[in-house]
Each structure stands twice: as structure tokens, then as C-alpha cells.
PDB file of C-alpha atoms in Angstrom:
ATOM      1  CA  UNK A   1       0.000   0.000   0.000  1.00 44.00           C
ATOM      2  CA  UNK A   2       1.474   3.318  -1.196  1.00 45.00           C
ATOM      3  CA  UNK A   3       0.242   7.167  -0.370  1.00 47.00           C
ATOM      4  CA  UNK A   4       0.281   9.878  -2.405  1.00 46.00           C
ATOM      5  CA  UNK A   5      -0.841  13.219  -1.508  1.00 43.00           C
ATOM      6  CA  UNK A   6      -2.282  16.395  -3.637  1.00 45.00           C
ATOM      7  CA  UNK A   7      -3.300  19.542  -2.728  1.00 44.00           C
ATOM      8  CA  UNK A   8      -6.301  21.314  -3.115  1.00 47.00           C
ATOM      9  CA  UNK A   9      -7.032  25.148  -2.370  1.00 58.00           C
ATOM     10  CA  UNK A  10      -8.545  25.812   0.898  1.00 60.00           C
ATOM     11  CA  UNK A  11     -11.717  27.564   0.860  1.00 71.00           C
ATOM     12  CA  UNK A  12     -11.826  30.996   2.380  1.00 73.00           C
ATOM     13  CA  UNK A  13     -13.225  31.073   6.171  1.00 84.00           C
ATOM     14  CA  UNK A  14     -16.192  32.992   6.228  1.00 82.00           C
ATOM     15  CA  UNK A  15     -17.777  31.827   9.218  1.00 81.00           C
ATOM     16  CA  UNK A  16     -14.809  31.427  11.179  1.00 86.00           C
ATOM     17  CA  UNK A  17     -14.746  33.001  14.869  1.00 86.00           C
ATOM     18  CA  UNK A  18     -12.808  36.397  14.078  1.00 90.00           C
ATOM     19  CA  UNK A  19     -15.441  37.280  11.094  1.00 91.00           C
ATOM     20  CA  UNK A  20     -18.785  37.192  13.663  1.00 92.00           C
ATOM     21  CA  UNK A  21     -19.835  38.525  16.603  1.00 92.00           C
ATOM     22  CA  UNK A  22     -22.655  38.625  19.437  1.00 90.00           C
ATOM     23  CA  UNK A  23     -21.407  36.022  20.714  1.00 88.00           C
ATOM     24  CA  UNK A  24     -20.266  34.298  17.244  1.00 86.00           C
ATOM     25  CA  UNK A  25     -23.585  34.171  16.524  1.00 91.00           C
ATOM     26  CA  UNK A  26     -24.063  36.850  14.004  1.00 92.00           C
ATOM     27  CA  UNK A  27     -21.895  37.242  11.005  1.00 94.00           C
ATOM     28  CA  UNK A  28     -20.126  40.512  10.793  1.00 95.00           C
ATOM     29  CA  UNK A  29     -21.653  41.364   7.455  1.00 95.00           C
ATOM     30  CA  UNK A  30     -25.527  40.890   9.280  1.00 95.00           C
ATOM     31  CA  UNK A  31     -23.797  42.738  12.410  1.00 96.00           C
ATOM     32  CA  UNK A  32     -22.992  45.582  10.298  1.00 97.00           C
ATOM     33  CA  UNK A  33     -26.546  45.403   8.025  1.00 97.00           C
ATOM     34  CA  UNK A  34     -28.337  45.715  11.526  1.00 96.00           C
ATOM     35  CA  UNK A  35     -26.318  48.604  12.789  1.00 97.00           C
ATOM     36  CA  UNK A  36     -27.162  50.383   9.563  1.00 97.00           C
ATOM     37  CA  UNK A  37     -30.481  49.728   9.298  1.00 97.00           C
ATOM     38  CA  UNK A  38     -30.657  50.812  13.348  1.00 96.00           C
ATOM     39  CA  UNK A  39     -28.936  54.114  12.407  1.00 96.00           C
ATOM     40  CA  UNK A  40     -30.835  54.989   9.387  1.00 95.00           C
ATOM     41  CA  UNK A  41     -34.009  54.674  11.115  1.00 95.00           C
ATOM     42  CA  UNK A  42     -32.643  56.597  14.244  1.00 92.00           C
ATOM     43  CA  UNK A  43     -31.436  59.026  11.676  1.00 92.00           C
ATOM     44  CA  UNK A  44     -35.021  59.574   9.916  1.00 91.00           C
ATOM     45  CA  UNK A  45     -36.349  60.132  13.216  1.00 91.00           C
ATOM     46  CA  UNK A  46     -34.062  62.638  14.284  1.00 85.00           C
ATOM     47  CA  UNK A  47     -34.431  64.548  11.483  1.00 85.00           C
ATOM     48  CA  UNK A  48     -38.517  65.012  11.344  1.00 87.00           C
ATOM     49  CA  UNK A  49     -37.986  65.553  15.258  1.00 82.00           C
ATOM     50  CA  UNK A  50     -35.514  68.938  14.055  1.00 79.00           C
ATOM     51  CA  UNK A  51     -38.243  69.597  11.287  1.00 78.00           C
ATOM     52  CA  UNK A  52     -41.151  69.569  13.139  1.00 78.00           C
ATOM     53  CA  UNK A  53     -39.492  71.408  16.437  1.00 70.00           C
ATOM     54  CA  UNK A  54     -41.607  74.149  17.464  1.00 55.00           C
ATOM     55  CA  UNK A  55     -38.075  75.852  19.171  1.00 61.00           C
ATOM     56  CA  UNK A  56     -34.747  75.744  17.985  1.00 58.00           C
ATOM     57  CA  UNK A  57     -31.843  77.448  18.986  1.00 61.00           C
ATOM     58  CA  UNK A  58     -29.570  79.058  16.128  1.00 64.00           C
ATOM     59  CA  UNK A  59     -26.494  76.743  17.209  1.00 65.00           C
ATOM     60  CA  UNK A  60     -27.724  73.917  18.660  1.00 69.00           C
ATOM     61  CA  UNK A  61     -30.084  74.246  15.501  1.00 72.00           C
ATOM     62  CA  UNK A  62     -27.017  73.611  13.138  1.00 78.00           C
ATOM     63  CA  UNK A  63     -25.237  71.258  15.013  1.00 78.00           C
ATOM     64  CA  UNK A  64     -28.253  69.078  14.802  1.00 81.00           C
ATOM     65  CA  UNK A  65     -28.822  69.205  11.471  1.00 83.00           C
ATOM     66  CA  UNK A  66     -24.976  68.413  10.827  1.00 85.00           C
ATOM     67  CA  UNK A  67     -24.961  66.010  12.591  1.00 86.00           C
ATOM     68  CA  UNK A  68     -27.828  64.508  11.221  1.00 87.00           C
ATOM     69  CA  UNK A  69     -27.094  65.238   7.620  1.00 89.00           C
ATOM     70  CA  UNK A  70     -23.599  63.644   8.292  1.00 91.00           C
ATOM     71  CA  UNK A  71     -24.910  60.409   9.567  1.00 93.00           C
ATOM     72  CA  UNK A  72     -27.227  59.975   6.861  1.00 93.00           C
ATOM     73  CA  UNK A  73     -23.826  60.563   4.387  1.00 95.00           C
ATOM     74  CA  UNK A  74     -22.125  58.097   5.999  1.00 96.00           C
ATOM     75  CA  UNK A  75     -24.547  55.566   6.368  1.00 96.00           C
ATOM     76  CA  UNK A  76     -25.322  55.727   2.641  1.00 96.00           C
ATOM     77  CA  UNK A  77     -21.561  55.438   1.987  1.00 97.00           C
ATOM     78  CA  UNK A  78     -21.301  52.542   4.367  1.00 97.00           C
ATOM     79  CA  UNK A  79     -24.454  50.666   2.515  1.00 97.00           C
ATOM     80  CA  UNK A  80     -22.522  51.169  -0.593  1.00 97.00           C
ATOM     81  CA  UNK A  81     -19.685  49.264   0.536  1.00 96.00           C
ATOM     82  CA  UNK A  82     -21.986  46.394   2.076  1.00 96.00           C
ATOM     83  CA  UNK A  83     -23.632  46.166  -1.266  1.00 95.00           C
ATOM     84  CA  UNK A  84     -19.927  46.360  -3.184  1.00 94.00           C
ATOM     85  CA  UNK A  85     -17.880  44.448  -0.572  1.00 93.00           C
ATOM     86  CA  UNK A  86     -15.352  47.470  -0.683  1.00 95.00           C
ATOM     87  CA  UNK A  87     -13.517  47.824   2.837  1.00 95.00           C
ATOM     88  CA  UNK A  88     -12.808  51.263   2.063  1.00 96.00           C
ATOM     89  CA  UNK A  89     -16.084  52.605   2.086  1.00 97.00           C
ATOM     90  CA  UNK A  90     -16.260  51.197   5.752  1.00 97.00           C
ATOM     91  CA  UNK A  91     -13.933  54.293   6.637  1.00 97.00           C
ATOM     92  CA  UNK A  92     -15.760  57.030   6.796  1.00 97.00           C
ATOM     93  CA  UNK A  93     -18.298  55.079   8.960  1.00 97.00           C
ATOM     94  CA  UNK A  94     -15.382  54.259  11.612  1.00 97.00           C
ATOM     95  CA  UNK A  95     -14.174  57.929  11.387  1.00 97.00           C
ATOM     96  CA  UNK A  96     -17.475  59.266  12.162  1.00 96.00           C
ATOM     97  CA  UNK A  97     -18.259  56.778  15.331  1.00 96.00           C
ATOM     98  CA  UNK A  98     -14.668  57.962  16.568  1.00 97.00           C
ATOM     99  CA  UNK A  99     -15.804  61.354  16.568  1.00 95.00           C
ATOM    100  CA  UNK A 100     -18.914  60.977  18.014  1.00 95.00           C
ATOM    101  CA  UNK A 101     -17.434  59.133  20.657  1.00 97.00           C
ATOM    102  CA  UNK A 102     -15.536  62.185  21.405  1.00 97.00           C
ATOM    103  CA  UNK A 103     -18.478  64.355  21.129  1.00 93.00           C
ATOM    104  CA  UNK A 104     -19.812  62.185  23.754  1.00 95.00           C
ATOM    105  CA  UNK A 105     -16.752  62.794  26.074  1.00 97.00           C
ATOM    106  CA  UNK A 106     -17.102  66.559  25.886  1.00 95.00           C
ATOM    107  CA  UNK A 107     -21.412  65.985  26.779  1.00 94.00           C
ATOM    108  CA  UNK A 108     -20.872  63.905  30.002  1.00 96.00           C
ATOM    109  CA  UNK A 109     -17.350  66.310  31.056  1.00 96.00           C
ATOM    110  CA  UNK A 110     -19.830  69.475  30.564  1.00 94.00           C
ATOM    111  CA  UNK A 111     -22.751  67.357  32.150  1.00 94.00           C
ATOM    112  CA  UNK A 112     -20.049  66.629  35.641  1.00 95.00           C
ATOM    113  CA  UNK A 113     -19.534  70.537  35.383  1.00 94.00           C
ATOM    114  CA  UNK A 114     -22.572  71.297  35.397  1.00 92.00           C
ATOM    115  CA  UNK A 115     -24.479  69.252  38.046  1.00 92.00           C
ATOM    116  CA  UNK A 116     -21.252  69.783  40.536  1.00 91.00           C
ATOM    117  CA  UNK A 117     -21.529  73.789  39.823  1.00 90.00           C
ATOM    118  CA  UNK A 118     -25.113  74.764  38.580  1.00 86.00           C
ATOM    119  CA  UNK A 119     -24.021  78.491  38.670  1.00 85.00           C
ATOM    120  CA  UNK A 120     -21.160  78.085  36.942  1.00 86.00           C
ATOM    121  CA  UNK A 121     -20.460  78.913  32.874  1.00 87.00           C
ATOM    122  CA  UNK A 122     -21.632  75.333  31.825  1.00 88.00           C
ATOM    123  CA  UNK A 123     -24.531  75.415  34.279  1.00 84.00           C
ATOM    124  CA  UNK A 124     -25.682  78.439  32.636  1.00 82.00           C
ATOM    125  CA  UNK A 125     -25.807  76.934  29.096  1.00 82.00           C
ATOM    126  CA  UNK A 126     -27.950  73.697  30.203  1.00 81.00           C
ATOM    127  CA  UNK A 127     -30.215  76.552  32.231  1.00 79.00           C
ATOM    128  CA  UNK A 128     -30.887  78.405  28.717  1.00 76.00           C
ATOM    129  CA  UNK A 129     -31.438  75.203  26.980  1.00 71.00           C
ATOM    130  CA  UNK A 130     -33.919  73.943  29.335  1.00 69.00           C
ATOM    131  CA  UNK A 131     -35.278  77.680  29.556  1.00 61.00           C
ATOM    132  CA  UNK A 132     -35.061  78.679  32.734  1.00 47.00           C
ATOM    133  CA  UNK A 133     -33.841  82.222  33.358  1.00 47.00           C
ATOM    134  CA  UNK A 134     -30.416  83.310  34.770  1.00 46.00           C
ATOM    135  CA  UNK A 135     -32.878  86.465  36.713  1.00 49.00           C
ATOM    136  CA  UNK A 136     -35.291  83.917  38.697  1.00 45.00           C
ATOM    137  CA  UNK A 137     -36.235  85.160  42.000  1.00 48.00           C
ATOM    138  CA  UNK A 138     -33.764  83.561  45.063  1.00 50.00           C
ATOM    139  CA  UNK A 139     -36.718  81.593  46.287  1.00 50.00           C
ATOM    140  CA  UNK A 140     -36.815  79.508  42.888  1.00 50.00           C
ATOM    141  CA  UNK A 141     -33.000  78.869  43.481  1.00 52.00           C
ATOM    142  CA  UNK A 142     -32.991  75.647  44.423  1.00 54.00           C
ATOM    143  CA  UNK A 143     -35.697  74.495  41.897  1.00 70.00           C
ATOM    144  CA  UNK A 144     -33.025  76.016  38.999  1.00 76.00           C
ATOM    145  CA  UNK A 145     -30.342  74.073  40.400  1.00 80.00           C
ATOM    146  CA  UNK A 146     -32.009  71.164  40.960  1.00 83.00           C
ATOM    147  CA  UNK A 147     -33.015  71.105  36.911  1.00 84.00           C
ATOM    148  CA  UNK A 148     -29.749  71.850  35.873  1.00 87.00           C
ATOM    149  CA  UNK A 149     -28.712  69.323  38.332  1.00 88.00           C
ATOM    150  CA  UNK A 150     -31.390  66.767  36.592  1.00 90.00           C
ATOM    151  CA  UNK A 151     -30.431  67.590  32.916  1.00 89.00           C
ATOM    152  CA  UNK A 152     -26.667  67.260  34.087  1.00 92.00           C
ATOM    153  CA  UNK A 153     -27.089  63.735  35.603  1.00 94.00           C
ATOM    154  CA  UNK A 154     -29.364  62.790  32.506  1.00 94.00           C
ATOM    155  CA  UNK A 155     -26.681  63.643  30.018  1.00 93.00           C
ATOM    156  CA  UNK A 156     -24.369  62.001  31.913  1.00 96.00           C
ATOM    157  CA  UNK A 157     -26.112  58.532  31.524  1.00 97.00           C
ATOM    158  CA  UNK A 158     -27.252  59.104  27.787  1.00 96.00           C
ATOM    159  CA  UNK A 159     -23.644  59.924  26.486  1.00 96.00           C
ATOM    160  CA  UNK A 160     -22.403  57.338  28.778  1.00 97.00           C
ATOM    161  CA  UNK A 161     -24.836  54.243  27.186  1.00 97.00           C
ATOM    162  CA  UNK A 162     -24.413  56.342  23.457  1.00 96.00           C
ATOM    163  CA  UNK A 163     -20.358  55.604  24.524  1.00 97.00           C
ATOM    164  CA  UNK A 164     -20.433  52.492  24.864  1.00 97.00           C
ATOM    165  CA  UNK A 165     -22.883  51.846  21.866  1.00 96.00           C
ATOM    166  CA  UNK A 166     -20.677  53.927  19.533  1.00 96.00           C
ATOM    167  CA  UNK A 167     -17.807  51.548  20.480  1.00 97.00           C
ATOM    168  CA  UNK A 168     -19.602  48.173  20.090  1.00 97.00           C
ATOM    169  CA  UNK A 169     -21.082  49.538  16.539  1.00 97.00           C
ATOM    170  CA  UNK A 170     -17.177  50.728  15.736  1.00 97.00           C
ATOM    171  CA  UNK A 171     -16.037  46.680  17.185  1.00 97.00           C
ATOM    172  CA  UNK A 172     -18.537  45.254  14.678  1.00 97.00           C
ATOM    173  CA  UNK A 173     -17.992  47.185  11.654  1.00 97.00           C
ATOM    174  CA  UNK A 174     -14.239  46.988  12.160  1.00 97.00           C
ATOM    175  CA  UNK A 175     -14.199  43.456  12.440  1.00 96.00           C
ATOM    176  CA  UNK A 176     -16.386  43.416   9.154  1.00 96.00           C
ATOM    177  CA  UNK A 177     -13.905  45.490   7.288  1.00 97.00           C
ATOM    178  CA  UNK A 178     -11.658  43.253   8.247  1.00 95.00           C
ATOM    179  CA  UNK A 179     -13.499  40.418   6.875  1.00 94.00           C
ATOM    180  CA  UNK A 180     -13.916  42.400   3.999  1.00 94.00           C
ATOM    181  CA  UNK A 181      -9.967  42.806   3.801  1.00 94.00           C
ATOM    182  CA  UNK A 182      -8.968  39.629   3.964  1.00 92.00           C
ATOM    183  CA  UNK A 183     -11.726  38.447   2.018  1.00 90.00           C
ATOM    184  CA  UNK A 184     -10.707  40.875  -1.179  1.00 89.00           C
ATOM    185  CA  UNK A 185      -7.167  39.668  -0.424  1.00 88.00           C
ATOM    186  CA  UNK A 186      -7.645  36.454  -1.131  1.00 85.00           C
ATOM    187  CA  UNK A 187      -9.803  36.834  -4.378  1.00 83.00           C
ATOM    188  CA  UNK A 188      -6.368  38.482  -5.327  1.00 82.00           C
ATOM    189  CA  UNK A 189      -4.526  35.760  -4.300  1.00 80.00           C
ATOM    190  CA  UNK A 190      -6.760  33.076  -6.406  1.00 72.00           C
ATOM    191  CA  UNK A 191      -7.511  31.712  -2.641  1.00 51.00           C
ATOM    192  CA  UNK A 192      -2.904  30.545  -2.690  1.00 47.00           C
ATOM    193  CA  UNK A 193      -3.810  28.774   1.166  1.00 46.00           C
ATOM    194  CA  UNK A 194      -3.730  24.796   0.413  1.00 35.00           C
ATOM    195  CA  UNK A 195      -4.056  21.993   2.488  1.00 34.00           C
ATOM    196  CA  UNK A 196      -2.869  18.345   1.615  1.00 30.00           C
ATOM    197  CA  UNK A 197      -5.950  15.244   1.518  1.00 38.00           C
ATOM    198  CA  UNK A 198      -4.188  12.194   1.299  1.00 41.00           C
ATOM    199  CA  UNK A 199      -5.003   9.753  -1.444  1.00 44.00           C
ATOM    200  CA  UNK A 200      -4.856   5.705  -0.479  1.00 41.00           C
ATOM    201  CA  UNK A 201      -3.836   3.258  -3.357  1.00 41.00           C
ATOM    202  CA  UNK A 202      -3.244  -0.377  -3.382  1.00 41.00           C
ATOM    203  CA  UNK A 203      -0.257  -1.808  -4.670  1.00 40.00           C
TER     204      UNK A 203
END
């Protein structure tokens, strides 16, 4: 009895553990479909909220609708590249997470600012965007600070749980543009990874 052995191209991974997430439950590719849908439709919202808003400051105003319009960009962008399996069009997604993550930061360091000094210059700001006046009467003293102090506390929490969102949307579309990388990369390659199935003859 004699062996021989050929090889034979191995098939790219798709499913293996570092292209899926949730648990490796979910691919990365219907990871990143959900997050997009999610966003899109958070998106829409948000922006027939800023239509329909009876009261809009000048620059808050803006910054909404920036923000909004920029989301809706990227989104559209990062569709494109699920639809084209381009990793590159998973960039400006990742860049735009990364600065809303930041964004967040600079929410929940104003909201601590605020709810430990309600007086203060940051205090001040939440009071005229929850319109209270700077001129109430001392008796209502306590019942401005103790808004400011509420608004404070409640940005705090919401930029906290949009943190920590933002980073496990940027951990799922990463991983997907890696997929997408090494995915492309092999198509280049003509798939060069082989493995050896040995072939049993009789003598």
C-alpha cells in the first residue's frame, strides 16, 4: 500500500470566529446590516424631530442638522460598501463613530460641570437650553439648580450608554472590514492557502 498526496485550495473562512460577533452568533456582514439599518431609522427620526421642532436654537439648531445630515452621508456610503464588498467605504463610517465618541466625552465632562456647579459657565448653558432664566427670584434657586442638576445627571447617563454603543457599533464594523480585507485579499490571491488530503492506493 502506497500514499500519495495532492493539494487542493482551501476555501476561504467565512464563518470562522474572528469574522462574527454577538457572541459568534451573528456574522459581521448581518452585524454591520443591523447597525445600519438601526442608524438609518434613528437618523429619519431625528431629522422630522428637528423639522417639526416648534423651538430651535440658532447653534444647537445647526449642530443638529450636521450632525444629522452627516450620519445619513455616511450611512449611505457605508451601505454602498456592504452592497460592493469594498472595505474602504467602511472608513468614513469608523471615522465618524470615533468622533462621536468624542463628542460624547465633551457631553458627560460638561454634564459633571454642570451638576457639581449649577451656577457656573456650563450650568448656565444647560439653564438656557432647558429655559429657565439666569434672573429667577432667590426663592426659585434651588428648583433652577435642581433642573440643571437633573439635565446634568441625565446627560451624563445618555452619552455614557451612546459611549459604549458607539464603540460596540465601531467593534462590529471593524471586524467586518476586516473580513472584507482579507476576504478581497484572497480573491487576489486566487484563494494561494492549500491543504494536503491524502489519497490511499493499493499496490
Amino acid at each position: 500500500m502506497s500514499a500519495s498526496y495532492t493539494t487542493s485550495k482551501i476555501p476561504f473562512e467565512h464563518y470562522a470566529s474572528q469574522y462574527r460577533c454577538c457572541c459568534n452568533s451573528v456574522h459581521v456582514k448581518q452585524g454591520t446590516q443591523i447597525i445600519a439599518v438601526i442608524q438609518t431609522i434613528c437618523a429619519i427620526f431625528g431629522l422630522i424631530v428637528f423639522v417639526f421642532s416648534h423651538k430651535l436654537d440658532a447653534v444647537w439648531g445647526l449642530l443638529e442638522i450636521a450632525s444629522i445630515l452627516g450620519e445619513i452621508i455616511v450611512l449611505t456610503i457605508l451601505f454602498l460598501g456592504i452592497k460592493k464588498e469594498n472595505p474602504h467605504f467602511l472608513l468614513p463610517y469608523l471615522v465618524y463613530e470615533s468622533l462621536m465618541i468624542l463628542v460624547s466625552f465633551g457631553f458627560i465632562a460638561s454634564g459633571i460641570f454642570a451638576f457639581v456647579d449649577p451656577q457656573g459657565r456650563i450650568g448656565h448653558v444647560y439653564t438656557q437650553v432647558i429655559d429657565i432664566s439666569i434672573e429667577t427670584n432667590p426663592e426659585y434657586k434651588l428648583n433652577e439648580e435642581t433642573a440643571v442638576k437633573l439635565i446634568a445627571a441625565f446627560t451624563i447617563v445618555m452619552f455614557a450608554i451612546a459611549t459604549c454603543v458607539y464603540i460596540w457599533f465601531i467593534h462590529v464594523v471593524y471586524k467586518y472590514y476586516l473580513y472584507l480585507r482579507d476576504l478581497n485579499q484572497a480573491r487576489a490571491n486566487n484563494d494561494l492557502s492549500m491543504r494536503y488530503s491524502p489519497k490511499i492506493t493499493v499496490a
